[in-house]
Tab-separated table of C-alpha atoms and ligand atoms in Angstrom:
chain	number	residue	atom	x	y	z
A	1	MET	CA	-87.441	-109.545	55.087
A	2	ASN	CA	-85.827	-106.123	55.335
A	3	ILE	CA	-86.199	-104.516	58.760
A	4	TYR	CA	-87.525	-101.280	57.172
A	5	ASN	CA	-90.431	-103.233	55.660
A	6	LEU	CA	-92.110	-103.550	59.050
A	7	THR	CA	-94.530	-101.018	60.439
A	8	LEU	CA	-94.235	-100.191	64.132
A	9	GLU	CA	-97.205	-102.397	64.871
A	10	GLU	CA	-95.752	-105.317	62.941
A	11	LEU	CA	-92.463	-104.953	64.772
A	12	GLU	CA	-94.310	-104.857	68.110
A	13	ASN	CA	-96.071	-108.092	67.201
A	14	TYR	CA	-92.768	-109.618	66.203
A	15	PHE	CA	-91.227	-108.817	69.585
A	16	LEU	CA	-94.270	-110.156	71.415
A	17	SER	CA	-94.026	-113.353	69.365
A	18	ILE	CA	-90.466	-113.933	70.584
A	19	ASN	CA	-91.424	-113.153	74.190
A	20	GLU	CA	-89.863	-109.739	74.259
A	21	LYS	CA	-91.428	-106.504	75.406
A	22	LYS	CA	-93.429	-104.488	72.934
A	23	TYR	CA	-91.401	-101.312	73.570
A	24	ARG	CA	-88.407	-102.945	71.893
A	25	ALA	CA	-90.110	-101.976	68.637
A	26	SER	CA	-89.967	-98.294	69.551
A	27	GLN	CA	-86.318	-98.679	70.471
A	28	VAL	CA	-85.517	-100.240	67.116
A	29	PHE	CA	-87.521	-97.554	65.311
A	30	GLU	CA	-85.511	-94.911	67.130
A	31	TRP	CA	-82.269	-96.466	65.866
A	32	LEU	CA	-83.588	-96.821	62.330
A	33	TYR	CA	-85.429	-93.569	61.777
A	34	LYS	CA	-83.970	-91.077	64.275
A	35	LYS	CA	-80.381	-92.122	64.919
A	36	ARG	CA	-80.150	-93.651	61.458
A	37	VAL	CA	-77.700	-96.428	62.284
A	38	THR	CA	-76.553	-98.745	59.523
A	39	SER	CA	-76.351	-102.052	61.386
A	40	PHE	CA	-78.036	-103.989	64.167
A	41	ASP	CA	-74.741	-103.974	66.088
A	42	GLU	CA	-75.118	-100.266	66.765
A	43	MET	CA	-78.394	-100.769	68.661
A	44	THR	CA	-76.650	-100.621	72.024
A	45	ASN	CA	-79.725	-100.728	74.245
A	46	LEU	CA	-80.513	-104.235	72.991
A	47	SER	CA	-78.805	-107.315	74.402
A	48	ASN	CA	-76.277	-109.139	72.280
A	49	SER	CA	-78.542	-112.145	72.023
A	50	LEU	CA	-81.422	-110.000	70.814
A	51	ILE	CA	-79.156	-108.348	68.241
A	52	GLU	CA	-78.164	-111.807	67.013
A	53	LYS	CA	-81.823	-112.787	66.764
A	54	LEU	CA	-82.625	-109.673	64.723
A	55	LYS	CA	-79.713	-110.424	62.412
A	56	GLN	CA	-81.102	-113.895	61.853
A	57	ASP	CA	-84.633	-112.742	61.176
A	58	PHE	CA	-84.107	-109.532	59.192
A	59	SER	CA	-81.867	-108.002	56.592
A	60	PHE	CA	-80.460	-104.496	56.833
A	61	TYR	CA	-79.818	-104.107	53.134
A	62	VAL	CA	-79.622	-100.488	51.984
A	63	PRO	CA	-79.834	-99.655	48.244
A	64	SER	CA	-76.779	-97.658	47.236
A	65	ILE	CA	-76.651	-94.352	45.454
A	66	VAL	CA	-74.568	-94.908	42.324
A	67	ALA	CA	-74.934	-91.576	40.557
A	68	ARG	CA	-75.999	-88.012	41.211
A	69	GLU	CA	-76.684	-85.134	38.837
A	70	ASN	CA	-77.292	-81.563	39.924
A	71	ASP	CA	-79.057	-78.667	38.335
A	72	ARG	CA	-79.702	-75.333	40.025
A	73	ASP	CA	-82.637	-76.364	42.182
A	74	VAL	CA	-82.892	-80.082	41.578
A	75	SER	CA	-80.715	-83.107	42.140
A	76	LYS	CA	-81.321	-86.516	40.689
A	77	PHE	CA	-80.140	-89.673	42.417
A	78	LEU	CA	-79.733	-93.098	40.858
A	79	PHE	CA	-80.076	-96.070	43.209
A	80	LYS	CA	-78.922	-99.602	42.631
A	81	LEU	CA	-81.216	-102.192	44.222
A	82	SER	CA	-80.261	-105.579	45.644
A	83	ASP	CA	-81.147	-107.379	42.393
A	84	GLY	CA	-79.140	-104.958	40.246
A	85	GLU	CA	-82.181	-102.945	39.076
A	86	HIS	CA	-81.994	-99.164	39.124
A	87	ILE	CA	-84.477	-96.548	40.267
A	88	GLU	CA	-84.330	-92.781	40.493
A	89	SER	CA	-85.444	-90.101	42.895
A	90	VAL	CA	-85.458	-86.363	42.354
A	91	VAL	CA	-84.931	-83.730	45.037
A	92	MET	CA	-86.505	-80.337	44.411
A	93	TYR	CA	-85.597	-77.273	46.427
A	94	HIS	CA	-88.596	-74.986	46.940
A	95	ASP	CA	-89.015	-71.854	49.004
A	96	TYR	CA	-91.349	-73.795	51.335
A	97	GLY	CA	-89.006	-76.748	51.851
A	98	ILE	CA	-87.418	-79.664	50.081
A	99	SER	CA	-89.520	-82.216	48.284
A	100	LEU	CA	-88.517	-85.622	47.046
A	101	CYS	CA	-90.131	-87.342	44.085
A	102	ILE	CA	-89.825	-91.071	44.653
A	103	SER	CA	-90.341	-94.124	42.471
A	104	SER	CA	-92.755	-96.884	43.468
A	105	GLN	CA	-91.982	-99.628	40.923
A	106	VAL	CA	-89.231	-100.803	38.592
A	107	GLY	CA	-90.873	-100.061	35.243
A	108	CYS	CA	-94.634	-99.517	34.886
A	109	ASN	CA	-97.510	-101.421	33.284
A	110	MET	CA	-99.915	-98.546	32.728
A	111	GLY	CA	-98.722	-97.859	29.207
A	112	CYS	CA	-99.498	-94.118	29.068
A	113	ARG	CA	-98.543	-93.143	25.522
A	114	PHE	CA	-96.684	-89.957	26.408
A	115	CYS	CA	-94.680	-91.363	29.296
A	116	GLU	CA	-91.077	-92.345	28.907
A	117	SER	CA	-91.023	-94.440	32.087
A	118	GLY	CA	-93.820	-96.635	30.797
A	119	ARG	CA	-91.795	-97.752	27.813
A	120	ARG	CA	-90.306	-100.322	30.115
A	121	LYS	CA	-92.850	-102.819	31.447
A	122	LYS	CA	-93.064	-103.402	35.152
A	123	VAL	CA	-90.271	-105.603	36.392
A	124	ARG	CA	-91.407	-105.620	39.998
A	125	ASN	CA	-92.905	-103.594	42.800
A	126	LEU	CA	-90.679	-101.708	45.188
A	127	GLU	CA	-90.849	-102.925	48.756
A	128	PRO	CA	-91.520	-100.410	51.559
A	129	TYR	CA	-87.840	-100.338	52.527
A	130	GLU	CA	-86.869	-99.377	48.985
A	131	MET	CA	-89.193	-96.385	49.132
A	132	LEU	CA	-88.229	-95.364	52.683
A	133	LEU	CA	-84.515	-95.621	52.023
A	134	GLN	CA	-84.776	-93.292	49.036
A	135	ILE	CA	-85.604	-90.630	51.622
A	136	ILE	CA	-83.133	-91.671	54.296
A	137	GLU	CA	-80.154	-92.085	51.973
A	138	ILE	CA	-80.789	-88.817	50.166
A	139	GLU	CA	-81.120	-86.914	53.445
A	140	LYS	CA	-77.677	-88.266	54.325
A	141	GLN	CA	-76.295	-87.041	51.010
A	142	ILE	CA	-77.767	-83.555	51.098
A	143	ASN	CA	-77.483	-83.208	54.853
A	144	LYS	CA	-80.902	-81.600	55.048
A	145	ARG	CA	-84.353	-82.720	56.019
A	146	ILE	CA	-86.816	-83.577	53.283
A	147	SER	CA	-90.132	-81.973	54.188
A	148	HIS	CA	-92.409	-83.177	51.381
A	149	ILE	CA	-92.780	-86.466	49.546
A	150	VAL	CA	-94.428	-86.918	46.174
A	151	VAL	CA	-94.907	-90.441	44.878
A	152	MET	CA	-94.680	-89.378	41.251
A	153	GLY	CA	-91.540	-91.061	40.010
A	154	ILE	CA	-91.410	-94.281	38.053
A	155	GLY	CA	-94.335	-96.624	38.567
A	156	GLU	CA	-98.021	-96.565	39.406
A	157	PRO	CA	-98.266	-96.420	43.216
A	158	PHE	CA	-101.807	-97.815	43.284
A	159	ASP	CA	-100.532	-100.868	41.388
A	160	ASN	CA	-98.314	-101.461	44.449
A	161	TYR	CA	-100.870	-100.506	47.039
A	162	ASP	CA	-100.003	-102.641	50.066
A	163	ASN	CA	-96.341	-101.678	49.984
A	164	LEU	CA	-97.311	-98.042	49.414
A	165	VAL	CA	-99.498	-98.048	52.524
A	166	LYS	CA	-96.716	-99.503	54.686
A	167	PHE	CA	-94.314	-96.968	53.276
A	168	ILE	CA	-96.706	-94.129	54.129
A	169	ALA	CA	-97.245	-95.513	57.637
A	170	ASN	CA	-93.521	-95.403	58.431
A	171	ALA	CA	-92.898	-92.126	56.627
A	172	ASN	CA	-95.734	-90.548	58.591
A	173	ASN	CA	-95.281	-92.180	62.031
A	174	PRO	CA	-93.878	-89.734	64.641
A	175	LYS	CA	-91.520	-92.556	65.635
A	176	GLY	CA	-90.644	-93.062	61.966
A	177	LEU	CA	-89.674	-90.334	59.498
A	178	GLU	CA	-92.317	-88.020	60.956
A	179	ILE	CA	-93.427	-86.480	57.664
A	180	GLY	CA	-96.971	-85.141	58.062
A	181	SER	CA	-99.660	-86.818	55.970
A	182	ARG	CA	-100.404	-83.419	54.470
A	183	HIS	CA	-96.854	-83.313	53.185
A	184	ILE	CA	-97.198	-86.615	51.345
A	185	THR	CA	-98.810	-86.738	47.900
A	186	VAL	CA	-99.571	-89.822	45.880
A	187	SER	CA	-100.179	-89.483	42.152
A	188	THR	CA	-102.246	-92.048	40.273
A	189	CYS	CA	-103.392	-92.573	36.727
A	190	GLY	CA	-106.795	-93.439	38.241
A	191	ILE	CA	-107.079	-96.972	39.614
A	192	VAL	CA	-110.544	-96.447	41.037
A	193	PRO	CA	-110.893	-99.177	43.709
A	194	LYS	CA	-107.643	-98.031	45.289
A	195	ILE	CA	-108.811	-94.422	45.413
A	196	TYR	CA	-111.610	-95.573	47.740
A	197	GLU	CA	-109.153	-97.408	49.956
A	198	PHE	CA	-106.743	-94.484	49.946
A	199	SER	CA	-109.511	-92.168	51.196
A	200	LYS	CA	-109.627	-94.177	54.400
A	201	LEU	CA	-105.968	-93.736	55.342
A	202	PRO	CA	-105.522	-91.916	58.656
A	203	GLY	CA	-104.802	-88.215	58.522
A	204	GLY	CA	-105.720	-87.676	54.893
A	205	VAL	CA	-102.828	-88.178	52.505
A	206	ASN	CA	-102.863	-85.894	49.447
A	207	LEU	CA	-104.146	-87.314	46.195
A	208	ALA	CA	-103.183	-86.237	42.690
A	209	ILE	CA	-104.980	-87.602	39.649
A	210	SER	CA	-103.231	-87.697	36.293
A	211	LEU	CA	-106.116	-86.551	34.132
A	212	HIS	CA	-104.686	-85.269	30.843
A	213	SER	CA	-108.071	-85.159	29.108
A	214	ALA	CA	-111.665	-84.601	30.156
A	215	PHE	CA	-112.924	-86.581	27.145
A	216	ASP	CA	-113.185	-90.343	27.572
A	217	ASP	CA	-112.237	-91.251	24.007
A	218	LYS	CA	-109.183	-89.023	24.049
A	219	ARG	CA	-108.141	-90.104	27.527
A	220	SER	CA	-108.471	-93.764	26.588
A	221	LYS	CA	-106.099	-93.196	23.671
A	222	LEU	CA	-103.541	-91.470	25.876
A	223	MET	CA	-104.014	-93.638	28.944
A	224	PRO	CA	-105.240	-97.219	28.411
A	225	ILE	CA	-106.267	-97.402	32.092
A	226	ASN	CA	-109.233	-95.185	31.176
A	227	LYS	CA	-110.851	-98.143	29.409
A	228	ALA	CA	-110.986	-100.020	32.703
A	229	TYR	CA	-111.829	-96.967	34.830
A	230	PRO	CA	-113.496	-94.255	32.764
A	231	LEU	CA	-113.730	-90.630	33.842
A	232	LYS	CA	-117.191	-90.955	35.336
A	233	ASP	CA	-115.964	-93.616	37.786
A	234	VAL	CA	-112.786	-91.691	38.565
A	235	MET	CA	-114.825	-88.586	39.394
A	236	VAL	CA	-117.197	-90.432	41.739
A	237	ALA	CA	-114.177	-91.864	43.557
A	238	VAL	CA	-112.547	-88.437	43.748
A	239	LYS	CA	-115.702	-86.967	45.275
A	240	ASP	CA	-115.679	-89.746	47.846
A	241	TYR	CA	-112.049	-88.927	48.649
A	242	ILE	CA	-112.833	-85.235	49.140
A	243	LYS	CA	-115.770	-86.058	51.376
A	244	ALA	CA	-113.780	-88.542	53.450
A	245	THR	CA	-110.639	-86.447	53.879
A	246	ASN	CA	-111.728	-82.865	53.369
A	247	ARG	CA	-108.508	-82.473	51.383
A	248	ARG	CA	-108.130	-80.672	48.097
A	249	VAL	CA	-107.427	-82.921	45.122
A	250	THR	CA	-104.862	-82.080	42.474
A	251	PHE	CA	-105.605	-82.790	38.826
A	252	GLU	CA	-102.464	-83.051	36.781
A	253	TYR	CA	-102.853	-82.153	33.156
A	254	ILE	CA	-99.956	-82.521	30.751
A	255	LEU	CA	-100.268	-80.149	27.812
A	256	LEU	CA	-99.581	-81.937	24.516
A	257	GLU	CA	-99.531	-79.846	21.371
A	258	ASN	CA	-102.616	-80.328	19.176
A	259	VAL	CA	-103.717	-83.262	21.279
A	260	ASN	CA	-105.354	-81.885	24.422
A	261	ASP	CA	-104.531	-78.168	24.396
A	262	SER	CA	-107.533	-76.621	22.607
A	263	LYS	CA	-110.171	-74.285	23.995
A	264	GLU	CA	-112.679	-77.167	23.935
A	265	ASP	CA	-110.286	-79.277	25.969
A	266	ALA	CA	-109.942	-76.517	28.547
A	267	LEU	CA	-113.699	-75.963	28.799
A	268	ALA	CA	-114.369	-79.689	29.129
A	269	LEU	CA	-111.819	-79.831	31.919
A	270	CYS	CA	-113.564	-76.945	33.676
A	271	SER	CA	-116.998	-78.498	33.483
A	272	LEU	CA	-115.648	-81.820	34.720
A	273	ILE	CA	-114.188	-80.421	37.936
A	274	LYS	CA	-116.125	-77.224	38.565
A	275	GLY	CA	-117.391	-76.918	42.130
A	276	LEU	CA	-114.985	-79.540	43.470
A	277	ASN	CA	-112.411	-78.833	46.131
A	278	ALA	CA	-109.673	-79.264	43.575
A	279	TYR	CA	-106.985	-77.543	41.628
A	280	VAL	CA	-105.367	-78.055	38.281
A	281	ASN	CA	-101.637	-78.380	37.825
A	282	LEU	CA	-100.783	-77.822	34.181
A	283	ILE	CA	-97.612	-79.591	33.123
A	284	PRO	CA	-95.992	-78.399	29.909
A	285	TYR	CA	-94.940	-81.670	28.272
A	286	ASN	CA	-91.305	-82.610	28.596
A	287	GLU	CA	-90.398	-83.738	25.124
A	288	SER	CA	-88.587	-86.984	24.643
A	289	SER	CA	-86.697	-87.993	21.551
A	290	ALA	CA	-88.365	-91.392	21.520
A	291	LEU	CA	-91.983	-90.211	21.563
A	292	GLU	CA	-93.885	-88.118	19.036
A	293	PHE	CA	-95.620	-85.658	21.370
A	294	LYS	CA	-94.701	-81.984	21.446
A	295	ARG	CA	-94.931	-79.273	24.052
A	296	PRO	CA	-97.329	-76.490	23.030
A	297	LYS	CA	-95.969	-72.995	22.422
A	298	ASN	CA	-96.017	-70.705	25.434
A	299	ASP	CA	-98.970	-68.599	24.265
A	300	LYS	CA	-101.063	-71.736	23.836
A	301	ILE	CA	-100.161	-72.804	27.351
A	302	MET	CA	-101.114	-69.361	28.668
A	303	ASN	CA	-104.438	-69.423	26.786
A	304	PHE	CA	-105.296	-72.764	28.337
A	305	TYR	CA	-104.365	-71.419	31.757
A	306	ASP	CA	-106.456	-68.269	31.285
A	307	ILE	CA	-109.589	-70.194	30.329
A	308	ILE	CA	-109.418	-72.277	33.503
A	309	LYS	CA	-108.634	-69.265	35.642
A	310	LYS	CA	-111.587	-67.350	34.202
A	311	GLU	CA	-113.879	-70.195	35.190
A	312	GLY	CA	-112.852	-69.559	38.782
A	313	ILE	CA	-110.858	-72.770	39.126
A	314	ALA	CA	-107.530	-72.781	40.965
A	315	VAL	CA	-104.766	-73.490	38.474
A	316	THR	CA	-100.982	-73.417	38.360
A	317	ILE	CA	-98.426	-74.155	35.691
A	318	ARG	CA	-95.792	-76.517	36.946
A	319	ARG	CA	-92.389	-75.022	37.200
A	320	GLU	CA	-90.100	-77.035	35.009
A	321	PHE	CA	-87.618	-78.790	37.154
A	322	GLY	CA	-84.760	-80.786	35.935
A	323	SER	CA	-85.163	-80.510	32.192
A	324	GLU	CA	-81.419	-79.913	31.897
A	325	ILE	CA	-80.518	-83.179	33.559
A	326	SER	CA	-83.240	-85.478	32.236
A	327	ALA	CA	-84.881	-85.560	35.614
A	328	ALA	CA	-88.013	-84.103	34.078
A	329	CYS	CA	-91.314	-85.897	34.514
A	330	GLY	CA	-91.560	-89.152	32.690
A	331	GLN	CA	-87.907	-89.111	31.775
A	332	LEU	CA	-86.474	-90.764	34.802
A	333	ARG	CA	-84.131	-93.604	34.155
A	334	SER	CA	-84.575	-93.732	30.403
A	335	LYS	CA	-81.179	-92.191	29.777
A	336	LYS	CA	-79.492	-95.029	31.519
A	337	GLU	CA	-81.088	-97.594	29.231
A	338	GLU	CA	-80.132	-95.959	26.009
B	401	SAH	N1	-98.273	-93.386	37.696
B	401	SAH	C1	-98.526	-92.199	38.456
B	401	SAH	C2	-97.273	-91.487	38.932
B	401	SAH	C3	-96.106	-91.352	37.968
B	401	SAH	S1	-96.249	-90.195	36.646
B	401	SAH	C4	-99.432	-91.273	37.659
B	401	SAH	O1	-99.784	-91.600	36.547
B	401	SAH	O2	-99.829	-90.245	38.188
B	401	SAH	C5	-96.195	-88.622	37.373
B	401	SAH	C6	-96.766	-87.536	36.475
B	401	SAH	O3	-95.866	-87.202	35.400
B	401	SAH	C7	-98.062	-87.967	35.827
B	401	SAH	O4	-99.022	-86.942	35.867
B	401	SAH	C8	-97.595	-88.258	34.423
B	401	SAH	O5	-98.682	-88.256	33.559
B	401	SAH	C9	-96.586	-87.160	34.191
B	401	SAH	N2	-95.701	-87.335	33.041
B	401	SAH	C10	-95.313	-88.483	32.462
B	401	SAH	N3	-94.523	-88.233	31.386
B	401	SAH	C11	-94.418	-86.890	31.285
B	401	SAH	C12	-93.721	-86.020	30.394
B	401	SAH	N4	-92.972	-86.474	29.408
B	401	SAH	N5	-93.843	-84.694	30.591
B	401	SAH	C13	-94.569	-84.218	31.628
B	401	SAH	N6	-95.221	-84.984	32.503
B	401	SAH	C14	-95.160	-86.312	32.340
């Protein structure tokens, strides 16, 4: 078990179980998350015998950064995991801070037709330490604090729910990475039972729903998950989330030329979400050589935007990060495999 996999509470229980004081957990957390040591030996306020015990019971394995690509306001990092698998994370520099887009799985089983990442089936879930260390290792590289986390990289976070929740606990804990729950966003294709669970997390963690169509038949073609959890069920769960957290939900909507970019599509989207505490993030599709979808022309994108705006719904068009370095959405990691 990697030491970063444990929440503070789990570590406290561990110390109690070996007849140590509970506060040892806070001391270890301080070394891990504040002082950022790289071995148990550096934890100098613990006795040598306790350090030896920790070494026996836990690993301190840290995934290594094996490549980095930079564009003007984004950097992409490639990590090698203990089993030789690779994952990617993307740093984006905004005027309000620095956000990191992290991966939650190796591969993905959701099979969204337009998504490059999903071309490779899920190999395994990432453990909490593999998500946490994406942040810690990149902060070391860029020598700056990451203020916002988006779980929007490779994988479906709600298909790795228990590890995701532990990750969020340690990212959010004031004794951990101390990133406010309002600065953490999890994006899902719409795994309904997990939306209900997510609503109950302390502090209200931001939720983004990958919508991409307000018509069930169309959405089912684009996103097979819609057959298991159709729009009606997703929307009831989203309303529950808003009620429970009082947070605004983001609906992500990729614009695909002649697929979901018509006036009817825009109006259906408006009637689906009108009156909700929500906003729409339009994502001009990042084209991939392997998939047939196209990005609509700019005037089509603007028309779609205008229709939503006119309906009084908050809407933005996502700034296109990283298209020069294949760090664009859905394109993570694929370059490496080709
Ligand atoms: N599985 C989660 C998180 C990963 S995908 C989810 O579905 O939300 C993150 C976002 O990028 C999703 O909205 C996804 O639909 C979108 N995306 C995938 N491929 C894309 C592409 N080629 N261009 C633009 N956005 C893409």
